[in-house]
Amino acid sequence: PHIAWRFELGDSNLVAGAAGYIENGRMFVSEVERGSYTPSTLAMKVVALSKRHSCSRITIEDTPGARYMDAVIQNEATKQNWDIEIQWAPFQNYEKDRSLRIKSGEPVLADKRLLFSRDIYRLKEVHRQLYHYGMTEEFEIADVVSRLCEFLPKRVGRKDDEGYEDDLALEILK
C-alpha cells in the first residue's frame, strides 16, 4: 500500500490524503480523505489511515509549515500504538511544475492504470478534481492522487517482453 498527504497550501485550508495499492501495474485508490482539520484531528486522521491500510511509511508533501506536524503525528502514532515513518516529498513551489505533475495523471487515467474504489466517500469530488483539473479552484485530491501515481512503474509492457534487451544482446553476439 501507498499513502500520500498534502497539508494546507497557500490560501486553501483544505488537506487531502489518499491510499492506494499497486497490482498488475495499476494503482487502485481505495480511500480518500479531504477536509479542514485542527492539527490534532489531522494527526489522528493521518495515523488512522496508515493503520487501516497497514502502511507505516507514508508520503507527505513538504509544503511550508508541514514539518510542524511531524511531532504531532509521531505522538499520535505512539498513542495509537503504531509506528509511522514520514517520507517528505519535495514541495513544488512553482505552479507550473505542480500542474504538470497533476496533469501527468491523465494518461494514466486514460490507460486505465488508475482506478478508484466505488466505496470512496467523496468519489464525485475525486472525479470532479481529476477530470476538470484547471477548471476548478480545488485540486488537493488531484494533487495527492498524482503523488500516488509516482509509485507506478513508468513503463508497462507485456510479460513476455521481460529480458528482451538481454535476448537481443545474446543474438547479436552469436
Short mmCIF file of N, CA and C in Angstrom, two decimals:
data_model
loop_
_atom_site.label_atom_id
_atom_site.label_comp_id
_atom_site.label_asym_id
_atom_site.label_seq_id
_atom_site.Cartn_x
_atom_site.Cartn_y
_atom_site.Cartn_z
N PRO A 1 0.82 -1.20 0.00
CA PRO A 1 0.00 0.00 0.00
C PRO A 1 0.87 1.27 0.00
N HIS A 2 0.31 2.32 -0.53
CA HIS A 2 0.96 3.63 -0.55
C HIS A 2 -0.02 4.67 -0.06
N ILE A 3 0.48 5.62 0.71
CA ILE A 3 -0.35 6.70 1.23
C ILE A 3 0.36 8.01 0.98
N ALA A 4 -0.39 9.00 0.49
CA ALA A 4 0.16 10.33 0.24
C ALA A 4 -0.77 11.38 0.86
N TRP A 5 -0.16 12.43 1.40
CA TRP A 5 -0.91 13.53 2.01
C TRP A 5 -0.38 14.86 1.49
N ARG A 6 -1.27 15.83 1.41
CA ARG A 6 -0.90 17.21 1.18
C ARG A 6 -1.65 18.05 2.20
N PHE A 7 -0.88 18.80 2.98
CA PHE A 7 -1.49 19.64 4.01
C PHE A 7 -1.85 21.00 3.41
N GLU A 8 -2.28 21.93 4.26
CA GLU A 8 -2.71 23.25 3.80
C GLU A 8 -1.66 23.87 2.89
N LEU A 9 -2.14 24.58 1.88
CA LEU A 9 -1.23 25.20 0.92
C LEU A 9 -1.82 26.54 0.48
N GLY A 10 -1.01 27.58 0.57
CA GLY A 10 -1.45 28.90 0.12
C GLY A 10 -2.69 29.36 0.85
N ASP A 11 -3.67 29.83 0.09
CA ASP A 11 -4.91 30.34 0.68
C ASP A 11 -5.88 29.23 1.07
N SER A 12 -5.60 28.00 0.65
CA SER A 12 -6.52 26.89 0.93
C SER A 12 -6.22 26.28 2.29
N ASN A 13 -7.28 26.09 3.07
CA ASN A 13 -7.11 25.41 4.36
C ASN A 13 -7.52 23.94 4.26
N LEU A 14 -7.70 23.44 3.04
CA LEU A 14 -8.08 22.04 2.83
C LEU A 14 -6.84 21.16 2.76
N VAL A 15 -6.95 19.98 3.35
CA VAL A 15 -5.91 18.96 3.26
C VAL A 15 -6.51 17.75 2.57
N ALA A 16 -5.65 16.90 2.05
CA ALA A 16 -6.14 15.69 1.41
C ALA A 16 -5.12 14.57 1.61
N GLY A 17 -5.64 13.36 1.68
CA GLY A 17 -4.82 12.17 1.78
C GLY A 17 -5.47 11.08 0.95
N ALA A 18 -4.66 10.17 0.44
CA ALA A 18 -5.19 9.07 -0.37
C ALA A 18 -4.36 7.82 -0.12
N ALA A 19 -5.04 6.69 -0.16
CA ALA A 19 -4.39 5.38 0.00
C ALA A 19 -4.65 4.56 -1.25
N GLY A 20 -3.60 3.89 -1.72
CA GLY A 20 -3.76 3.07 -2.91
C GLY A 20 -2.83 1.87 -2.90
N TYR A 21 -3.15 0.91 -3.75
CA TYR A 21 -2.40 -0.33 -3.87
C TYR A 21 -2.03 -0.54 -5.34
N ILE A 22 -0.84 -1.05 -5.57
CA ILE A 22 -0.43 -1.36 -6.93
C ILE A 22 -0.60 -2.86 -7.15
N GLU A 23 -1.27 -3.18 -8.24
CA GLU A 23 -1.44 -4.57 -8.63
C GLU A 23 -1.47 -4.64 -10.15
N ASN A 24 -0.65 -5.50 -10.71
CA ASN A 24 -0.57 -5.67 -12.17
C ASN A 24 -0.34 -4.35 -12.90
N GLY A 25 0.53 -3.51 -12.34
CA GLY A 25 0.86 -2.25 -13.00
C GLY A 25 -0.21 -1.19 -12.91
N ARG A 26 -1.20 -1.39 -12.05
CA ARG A 26 -2.28 -0.42 -11.88
C ARG A 26 -2.34 0.06 -10.44
N MET A 27 -2.73 1.31 -10.27
CA MET A 27 -2.93 1.87 -8.94
C MET A 27 -4.43 1.84 -8.64
N PHE A 28 -4.78 1.13 -7.58
CA PHE A 28 -6.17 1.07 -7.12
C PHE A 28 -6.28 1.98 -5.90
N VAL A 29 -6.95 3.11 -6.04
CA VAL A 29 -7.12 4.04 -4.93
C VAL A 29 -8.34 3.57 -4.15
N SER A 30 -8.09 3.24 -2.88
CA SER A 30 -9.15 2.64 -2.07
C SER A 30 -9.80 3.62 -1.10
N GLU A 31 -9.11 4.71 -0.80
CA GLU A 31 -9.67 5.65 0.18
C GLU A 31 -9.08 7.05 -0.05
N VAL A 32 -9.93 8.06 0.15
CA VAL A 32 -9.52 9.46 0.03
C VAL A 32 -10.07 10.22 1.22
N GLU A 33 -9.21 11.04 1.83
CA GLU A 33 -9.62 11.93 2.91
C GLU A 33 -9.51 13.36 2.40
N ARG A 34 -10.43 14.21 2.81
CA ARG A 34 -10.38 15.63 2.43
C ARG A 34 -11.13 16.43 3.47
N GLY A 35 -10.56 17.56 3.87
CA GLY A 35 -11.25 18.41 4.82
C GLY A 35 -10.33 19.47 5.39
N SER A 36 -10.88 20.18 6.34
CA SER A 36 -10.13 21.20 7.08
C SER A 36 -10.16 20.77 8.54
N TYR A 37 -8.99 20.53 9.12
CA TYR A 37 -8.93 19.93 10.45
C TYR A 37 -7.98 20.70 11.37
N THR A 38 -8.21 20.58 12.65
CA THR A 38 -7.24 21.08 13.62
C THR A 38 -6.01 20.18 13.53
N PRO A 39 -4.86 20.64 14.01
CA PRO A 39 -3.66 19.79 13.94
C PRO A 39 -3.83 18.43 14.61
N SER A 40 -4.48 18.39 15.78
CA SER A 40 -4.64 17.10 16.47
C SER A 40 -5.58 16.17 15.70
N THR A 41 -6.64 16.70 15.12
CA THR A 41 -7.55 15.87 14.34
C THR A 41 -6.87 15.39 13.07
N LEU A 42 -6.08 16.25 12.43
CA LEU A 42 -5.34 15.86 11.23
C LEU A 42 -4.38 14.72 11.56
N ALA A 43 -3.66 14.83 12.67
CA ALA A 43 -2.73 13.78 13.08
C ALA A 43 -3.48 12.46 13.30
N MET A 44 -4.65 12.52 13.94
CA MET A 44 -5.44 11.30 14.14
C MET A 44 -5.83 10.68 12.80
N LYS A 45 -6.23 11.51 11.84
CA LYS A 45 -6.63 11.01 10.53
C LYS A 45 -5.45 10.40 9.77
N VAL A 46 -4.29 11.05 9.85
CA VAL A 46 -3.09 10.53 9.19
C VAL A 46 -2.74 9.14 9.73
N VAL A 47 -2.71 9.02 11.04
CA VAL A 47 -2.35 7.75 11.67
C VAL A 47 -3.43 6.69 11.42
N ALA A 48 -4.69 7.07 11.52
CA ALA A 48 -5.78 6.12 11.31
C ALA A 48 -5.76 5.56 9.88
N LEU A 49 -5.53 6.44 8.89
CA LEU A 49 -5.46 5.97 7.50
C LEU A 49 -4.29 5.01 7.33
N SER A 50 -3.18 5.34 7.93
CA SER A 50 -2.00 4.49 7.87
C SER A 50 -2.28 3.11 8.49
N LYS A 51 -2.94 3.10 9.63
CA LYS A 51 -3.26 1.83 10.30
C LYS A 51 -4.26 1.00 9.51
N ARG A 52 -5.31 1.66 8.99
CA ARG A 52 -6.34 0.92 8.24
C ARG A 52 -5.75 0.20 7.04
N HIS A 53 -4.69 0.76 6.48
CA HIS A 53 -4.10 0.16 5.28
C HIS A 53 -2.77 -0.53 5.57
N SER A 54 -2.46 -0.69 6.86
CA SER A 54 -1.22 -1.36 7.28
C SER A 54 -0.01 -0.83 6.53
N CYS A 55 0.08 0.49 6.48
CA CYS A 55 1.14 1.16 5.75
C CYS A 55 1.86 2.09 6.71
N SER A 56 3.02 1.69 7.18
CA SER A 56 3.71 2.51 8.17
C SER A 56 4.60 3.57 7.54
N ARG A 57 4.85 3.50 6.23
CA ARG A 57 5.64 4.53 5.54
C ARG A 57 4.69 5.35 4.67
N ILE A 58 4.58 6.63 4.98
CA ILE A 58 3.67 7.50 4.23
C ILE A 58 4.46 8.65 3.61
N THR A 59 3.87 9.24 2.59
CA THR A 59 4.48 10.38 1.92
C THR A 59 3.66 11.63 2.23
N ILE A 60 4.35 12.68 2.65
CA ILE A 60 3.70 13.97 2.88
C ILE A 60 4.49 15.01 2.11
N GLU A 61 3.77 15.83 1.34
CA GLU A 61 4.46 16.89 0.61
C GLU A 61 4.99 17.91 1.61
N ASP A 62 6.22 18.32 1.40
CA ASP A 62 6.91 19.24 2.30
C ASP A 62 6.49 20.69 2.04
N THR A 63 5.19 20.93 2.15
CA THR A 63 4.66 22.29 1.96
C THR A 63 5.11 23.16 3.12
N PRO A 64 5.13 24.49 2.92
CA PRO A 64 5.54 25.37 4.02
C PRO A 64 4.72 25.11 5.29
N GLY A 65 5.42 24.81 6.37
CA GLY A 65 4.77 24.56 7.65
C GLY A 65 4.41 23.11 7.91
N ALA A 66 4.48 22.25 6.90
CA ALA A 66 4.04 20.85 7.07
C ALA A 66 4.88 20.11 8.11
N ARG A 67 6.15 20.43 8.20
CA ARG A 67 7.03 19.70 9.14
C ARG A 67 6.69 20.00 10.60
N TYR A 68 5.94 21.05 10.85
CA TYR A 68 5.48 21.31 12.22
C TYR A 68 4.56 20.19 12.69
N MET A 69 3.97 19.47 11.74
CA MET A 69 3.06 18.38 12.08
C MET A 69 3.79 17.08 12.43
N ASP A 70 5.07 17.00 12.13
CA ASP A 70 5.82 15.76 12.34
C ASP A 70 5.69 15.25 13.77
N ALA A 71 6.01 16.09 14.75
CA ALA A 71 5.94 15.67 16.16
C ALA A 71 4.51 15.33 16.56
N VAL A 72 3.54 16.09 16.06
CA VAL A 72 2.13 15.83 16.40
C VAL A 72 1.71 14.46 15.87
N ILE A 73 2.13 14.14 14.64
CA ILE A 73 1.79 12.85 14.04
C ILE A 73 2.50 11.72 14.78
N GLN A 74 3.78 11.91 15.09
CA GLN A 74 4.53 10.87 15.81
C GLN A 74 3.93 10.60 17.19
N ASN A 75 3.53 11.67 17.89
CA ASN A 75 2.90 11.49 19.21
C ASN A 75 1.56 10.76 19.09
N GLU A 76 0.79 11.10 18.06
CA GLU A 76 -0.49 10.41 17.85
C GLU A 76 -0.25 8.94 17.51
N ALA A 77 0.77 8.67 16.71
CA ALA A 77 1.10 7.28 16.37
C ALA A 77 1.46 6.50 17.64
N THR A 78 2.20 7.12 18.54
CA THR A 78 2.55 6.46 19.81
C THR A 78 1.29 6.17 20.61
N LYS A 79 0.36 7.14 20.67
CA LYS A 79 -0.90 6.93 21.39
C LYS A 79 -1.69 5.76 20.80
N GLN A 80 -1.64 5.63 19.46
CA GLN A 80 -2.39 4.57 18.79
C GLN A 80 -1.58 3.28 18.64
N ASN A 81 -0.41 3.25 19.30
CA ASN A 81 0.46 2.08 19.25
C ASN A 81 0.80 1.68 17.81
N TRP A 82 1.28 2.65 17.05
CA TRP A 82 1.58 2.43 15.64
C TRP A 82 2.89 3.13 15.30
N ASP A 83 3.73 2.46 14.56
CA ASP A 83 4.97 3.07 14.06
C ASP A 83 4.69 3.71 12.71
N ILE A 84 5.17 4.92 12.54
CA ILE A 84 4.95 5.61 11.28
C ILE A 84 6.24 6.28 10.85
N GLU A 85 6.54 6.16 9.58
CA GLU A 85 7.72 6.81 9.00
C GLU A 85 7.24 7.76 7.91
N ILE A 86 7.65 9.01 8.02
CA ILE A 86 7.22 10.01 7.04
C ILE A 86 8.33 10.22 6.02
N GLN A 87 7.98 10.08 4.77
CA GLN A 87 8.87 10.45 3.67
C GLN A 87 8.39 11.80 3.17
N TRP A 88 9.25 12.79 3.22
CA TRP A 88 8.86 14.15 2.81
C TRP A 88 9.11 14.30 1.31
N ALA A 89 8.04 14.46 0.56
CA ALA A 89 8.15 14.69 -0.88
C ALA A 89 8.50 16.15 -1.11
N PRO A 90 9.36 16.43 -2.06
CA PRO A 90 9.75 17.82 -2.31
C PRO A 90 8.54 18.70 -2.63
N PHE A 91 8.55 19.88 -2.06
CA PHE A 91 7.49 20.86 -2.32
C PHE A 91 7.72 21.48 -3.68
N GLN A 92 6.70 21.51 -4.48
CA GLN A 92 6.79 22.15 -5.79
C GLN A 92 6.19 23.54 -5.67
N ASN A 93 7.07 24.51 -5.54
CA ASN A 93 6.66 25.89 -5.31
C ASN A 93 6.10 26.54 -6.56
N TYR A 94 6.56 26.08 -7.72
CA TYR A 94 6.10 26.68 -8.96
C TYR A 94 4.83 25.99 -9.43
N GLU A 95 3.81 26.82 -9.65
CA GLU A 95 2.51 26.29 -10.03
C GLU A 95 2.59 25.43 -11.29
N LYS A 96 3.46 25.82 -12.23
CA LYS A 96 3.59 25.08 -13.49
C LYS A 96 4.12 23.66 -13.23
N ASP A 97 5.11 23.52 -12.34
CA ASP A 97 5.64 22.20 -12.02
C ASP A 97 4.57 21.31 -11.41
N ARG A 98 3.83 21.87 -10.46
CA ARG A 98 2.76 21.13 -9.79
C ARG A 98 1.69 20.74 -10.81
N SER A 99 1.34 21.68 -11.65
CA SER A 99 0.31 21.45 -12.65
C SER A 99 0.71 20.34 -13.62
N LEU A 100 1.96 20.35 -14.06
CA LEU A 100 2.43 19.30 -14.97
C LEU A 100 2.43 17.93 -14.29
N ARG A 101 2.79 17.89 -13.00
CA ARG A 101 2.75 16.62 -12.28
C ARG A 101 1.33 16.10 -12.20
N ILE A 102 0.39 16.98 -11.86
CA ILE A 102 -1.00 16.55 -11.75
C ILE A 102 -1.54 16.13 -13.12
N LYS A 103 -1.23 16.90 -14.15
CA LYS A 103 -1.71 16.57 -15.49
C LYS A 103 -1.11 15.27 -16.01
N SER A 104 0.06 14.89 -15.50
CA SER A 104 0.69 13.64 -15.96
C SER A 104 -0.14 12.43 -15.55
N GLY A 105 -1.11 12.61 -14.68
CA GLY A 105 -2.01 11.52 -14.29
C GLY A 105 -3.07 11.24 -15.34
N GLU A 106 -3.30 12.17 -16.26
CA GLU A 106 -4.35 11.99 -17.27
C GLU A 106 -4.09 10.78 -18.15
N PRO A 107 -2.86 10.58 -18.68
CA PRO A 107 -2.64 9.37 -19.48
C PRO A 107 -2.79 8.09 -18.66
N VAL A 108 -2.46 8.18 -17.38
CA VAL A 108 -2.60 7.01 -16.50
C VAL A 108 -4.08 6.68 -16.34
N LEU A 109 -4.90 7.70 -16.21
CA LEU A 109 -6.36 7.51 -16.16
C LEU A 109 -6.86 6.93 -17.48
N ALA A 110 -6.43 7.52 -18.59
CA ALA A 110 -6.89 7.10 -19.91
C ALA A 110 -6.50 5.65 -20.20
N ASP A 111 -5.33 5.24 -19.70
CA ASP A 111 -4.87 3.86 -19.92
C ASP A 111 -5.46 2.88 -18.91
N LYS A 112 -6.35 3.37 -18.06
CA LYS A 112 -6.99 2.54 -17.03
C LYS A 112 -5.96 1.93 -16.08
N ARG A 113 -4.90 2.71 -15.79
CA ARG A 113 -3.89 2.28 -14.84
C ARG A 113 -4.14 2.94 -13.48
N LEU A 114 -5.14 3.81 -13.41
CA LEU A 114 -5.53 4.47 -12.17
C LEU A 114 -7.02 4.23 -11.99
N LEU A 115 -7.34 3.44 -10.97
CA LEU A 115 -8.72 3.04 -10.73
C LEU A 115 -9.12 3.42 -9.31
N PHE A 116 -10.41 3.65 -9.10
CA PHE A 116 -10.91 4.10 -7.81
C PHE A 116 -12.00 3.16 -7.30
N SER A 117 -11.94 2.91 -6.01
CA SER A 117 -12.97 2.11 -5.36
C SER A 117 -14.30 2.87 -5.41
N ARG A 118 -15.35 2.15 -5.65
CA ARG A 118 -16.69 2.78 -5.64
C ARG A 118 -17.11 3.14 -4.22
N ASP A 119 -16.38 2.62 -3.24
CA ASP A 119 -16.71 2.89 -1.84
C ASP A 119 -16.10 4.19 -1.31
N ILE A 120 -15.36 4.90 -2.15
CA ILE A 120 -14.76 6.17 -1.70
C ILE A 120 -15.89 7.14 -1.41
N TYR A 121 -15.86 7.69 -0.19
CA TYR A 121 -16.92 8.57 0.28
C TYR A 121 -17.08 9.79 -0.62
N ARG A 122 -15.99 10.35 -1.09
CA ARG A 122 -16.02 11.57 -1.89
C ARG A 122 -15.71 11.29 -3.36
N LEU A 123 -16.20 10.21 -3.89
CA LEU A 123 -15.86 9.80 -5.24
C LEU A 123 -16.23 10.86 -6.28
N LYS A 124 -17.37 11.49 -6.10
CA LYS A 124 -17.79 12.53 -7.04
C LYS A 124 -16.80 13.70 -7.05
N GLU A 125 -16.31 14.08 -5.88
CA GLU A 125 -15.33 15.16 -5.77
C GLU A 125 -13.99 14.72 -6.36
N VAL A 126 -13.61 13.47 -6.16
CA VAL A 126 -12.38 12.93 -6.74
C VAL A 126 -12.44 13.07 -8.27
N HIS A 127 -13.53 12.61 -8.85
CA HIS A 127 -13.68 12.68 -10.30
C HIS A 127 -13.73 14.14 -10.78
N ARG A 128 -14.41 15.00 -10.05
CA ARG A 128 -14.50 16.41 -10.45
C ARG A 128 -13.12 17.03 -10.52
N GLN A 129 -12.30 16.78 -9.50
CA GLN A 129 -10.97 17.39 -9.48
C GLN A 129 -10.04 16.79 -10.53
N LEU A 130 -10.16 15.50 -10.78
CA LEU A 130 -9.27 14.86 -11.76
C LEU A 130 -9.66 15.18 -13.20
N TYR A 131 -10.93 15.08 -13.50
CA TYR A 131 -11.38 15.27 -14.88
C TYR A 131 -11.55 16.74 -15.26
N HIS A 132 -11.63 17.61 -14.26
CA HIS A 132 -11.79 19.04 -14.55
C HIS A 132 -10.64 19.85 -13.98
N TYR A 133 -9.49 19.21 -13.84
CA TYR A 133 -8.34 19.91 -13.30
C TYR A 133 -8.02 21.14 -14.15
N GLY A 134 -7.79 22.25 -13.48
CA GLY A 134 -7.52 23.51 -14.17
C GLY A 134 -8.78 24.34 -14.35
N MET A 135 -9.94 23.70 -14.23
CA MET A 135 -11.21 24.42 -14.37
C MET A 135 -11.88 24.61 -13.01
N THR A 136 -11.27 24.06 -11.96
CA THR A 136 -11.80 24.22 -10.61
C THR A 136 -10.71 24.82 -9.73
N GLU A 137 -11.12 25.49 -8.68
CA GLU A 137 -10.15 26.09 -7.77
C GLU A 137 -9.53 25.05 -6.84
N GLU A 138 -10.29 24.01 -6.50
CA GLU A 138 -9.78 22.98 -5.59
C GLU A 138 -9.03 21.93 -6.40
N PHE A 139 -7.89 21.50 -5.86
CA PHE A 139 -7.14 20.46 -6.56
C PHE A 139 -6.34 19.60 -5.58
N GLU A 140 -6.65 19.68 -4.29
CA GLU A 140 -5.87 18.94 -3.30
C GLU A 140 -5.97 17.43 -3.47
N ILE A 141 -7.13 16.94 -3.89
CA ILE A 141 -7.27 15.49 -4.12
C ILE A 141 -6.47 15.09 -5.36
N ALA A 142 -6.59 15.86 -6.43
CA ALA A 142 -5.81 15.57 -7.64
C ALA A 142 -4.32 15.59 -7.32
N ASP A 143 -3.93 16.46 -6.42
CA ASP A 143 -2.53 16.58 -6.02
C ASP A 143 -2.03 15.29 -5.35
N VAL A 144 -2.77 14.79 -4.36
CA VAL A 144 -2.31 13.57 -3.67
C VAL A 144 -2.44 12.33 -4.54
N VAL A 145 -3.44 12.28 -5.40
CA VAL A 145 -3.57 11.14 -6.31
C VAL A 145 -2.39 11.13 -7.27
N SER A 146 -1.95 12.31 -7.72
CA SER A 146 -0.78 12.35 -8.60
C SER A 146 0.47 11.88 -7.86
N ARG A 147 0.53 12.11 -6.56
CA ARG A 147 1.66 11.58 -5.77
C ARG A 147 1.61 10.05 -5.72
N LEU A 148 0.41 9.48 -5.63
CA LEU A 148 0.30 8.02 -5.65
C LEU A 148 0.76 7.47 -7.00
N CYS A 149 0.46 8.18 -8.07
CA CYS A 149 0.85 7.73 -9.41
C CYS A 149 2.36 7.67 -9.56
N GLU A 150 3.09 8.41 -8.76
CA GLU A 150 4.55 8.38 -8.83
C GLU A 150 5.11 7.00 -8.44
N PHE A 151 4.32 6.20 -7.73
CA PHE A 151 4.76 4.86 -7.35
C PHE A 151 4.55 3.82 -8.45
N LEU A 152 3.78 4.17 -9.46
CA LEU A 152 3.53 3.24 -10.56
C LEU A 152 4.79 3.01 -11.38
N PRO A 153 4.93 1.80 -11.96
CA PRO A 153 6.05 1.59 -12.88
C PRO A 153 5.92 2.57 -14.05
N LYS A 154 7.02 3.09 -14.51
CA LYS A 154 6.99 4.09 -15.59
C LYS A 154 6.55 3.49 -16.92
N ARG A 155 6.91 2.24 -17.15
CA ARG A 155 6.58 1.59 -18.41
C ARG A 155 5.87 0.29 -18.11
N VAL A 156 4.79 0.07 -18.80
CA VAL A 156 4.07 -1.19 -18.66
C VAL A 156 4.18 -1.92 -19.97
N GLY A 157 4.77 -3.09 -19.93
CA GLY A 157 4.92 -3.90 -21.15
C GLY A 157 4.28 -5.25 -20.97
N ARG A 158 4.33 -6.01 -22.03
CA ARG A 158 3.81 -7.38 -21.93
C ARG A 158 4.76 -8.19 -21.07
N LYS A 159 4.23 -9.18 -20.40
CA LYS A 159 5.05 -10.02 -19.53
C LYS A 159 6.14 -10.73 -20.33
N ASP A 160 5.83 -11.10 -21.59
CA ASP A 160 6.83 -11.82 -22.38
C ASP A 160 7.93 -10.90 -22.92
N ASP A 161 7.83 -9.59 -22.67
CA ASP A 161 8.88 -8.65 -23.07
C ASP A 161 10.05 -8.65 -22.10
N GLU A 162 9.87 -9.24 -20.93
CA GLU A 162 10.94 -9.22 -19.93
C GLU A 162 12.18 -9.90 -20.49
N GLY A 163 13.29 -9.26 -20.28
CA GLY A 163 14.54 -9.81 -20.74
C GLY A 163 14.81 -9.57 -22.21
N TYR A 164 13.99 -8.78 -22.87
CA TYR A 164 14.13 -8.53 -24.30
C TYR A 164 15.52 -8.02 -24.65
N GLU A 165 16.03 -7.04 -23.91
CA GLU A 165 17.34 -6.48 -24.23
C GLU A 165 18.44 -7.53 -24.06
N ASP A 166 18.35 -8.36 -23.03
CA ASP A 166 19.36 -9.42 -22.83
C ASP A 166 19.30 -10.42 -23.99
N ASP A 167 18.11 -10.79 -24.42
CA ASP A 167 17.96 -11.74 -25.53
C ASP A 167 18.52 -11.15 -26.81
N LEU A 168 18.26 -9.88 -27.05
CA LEU A 168 18.77 -9.20 -28.25
C LEU A 168 20.30 -9.15 -28.22
N ALA A 169 20.86 -8.83 -27.06
CA ALA A 169 22.32 -8.78 -26.91
C ALA A 169 22.94 -10.14 -27.19
N LEU A 170 22.32 -11.21 -26.70
CA LEU A 170 22.84 -12.56 -26.96
C LEU A 170 22.77 -12.89 -28.44
N GLU A 171 21.68 -12.49 -29.09
CA GLU A 171 21.50 -12.75 -30.51
C GLU A 171 22.58 -12.04 -31.33
N ILE A 172 22.91 -10.81 -30.95
CA ILE A 172 23.94 -10.06 -31.65
C ILE A 172 25.30 -10.71 -31.47
N LEU A 173 25.57 -11.25 -30.28
CA LEU A 173 26.86 -11.88 -30.01
C LEU A 173 27.05 -13.19 -30.77
N LYS A 174 25.99 -13.83 -31.22
CA LYS A 174 26.08 -15.14 -31.90
C LYS A 174 26.69 -15.01 -33.26
#
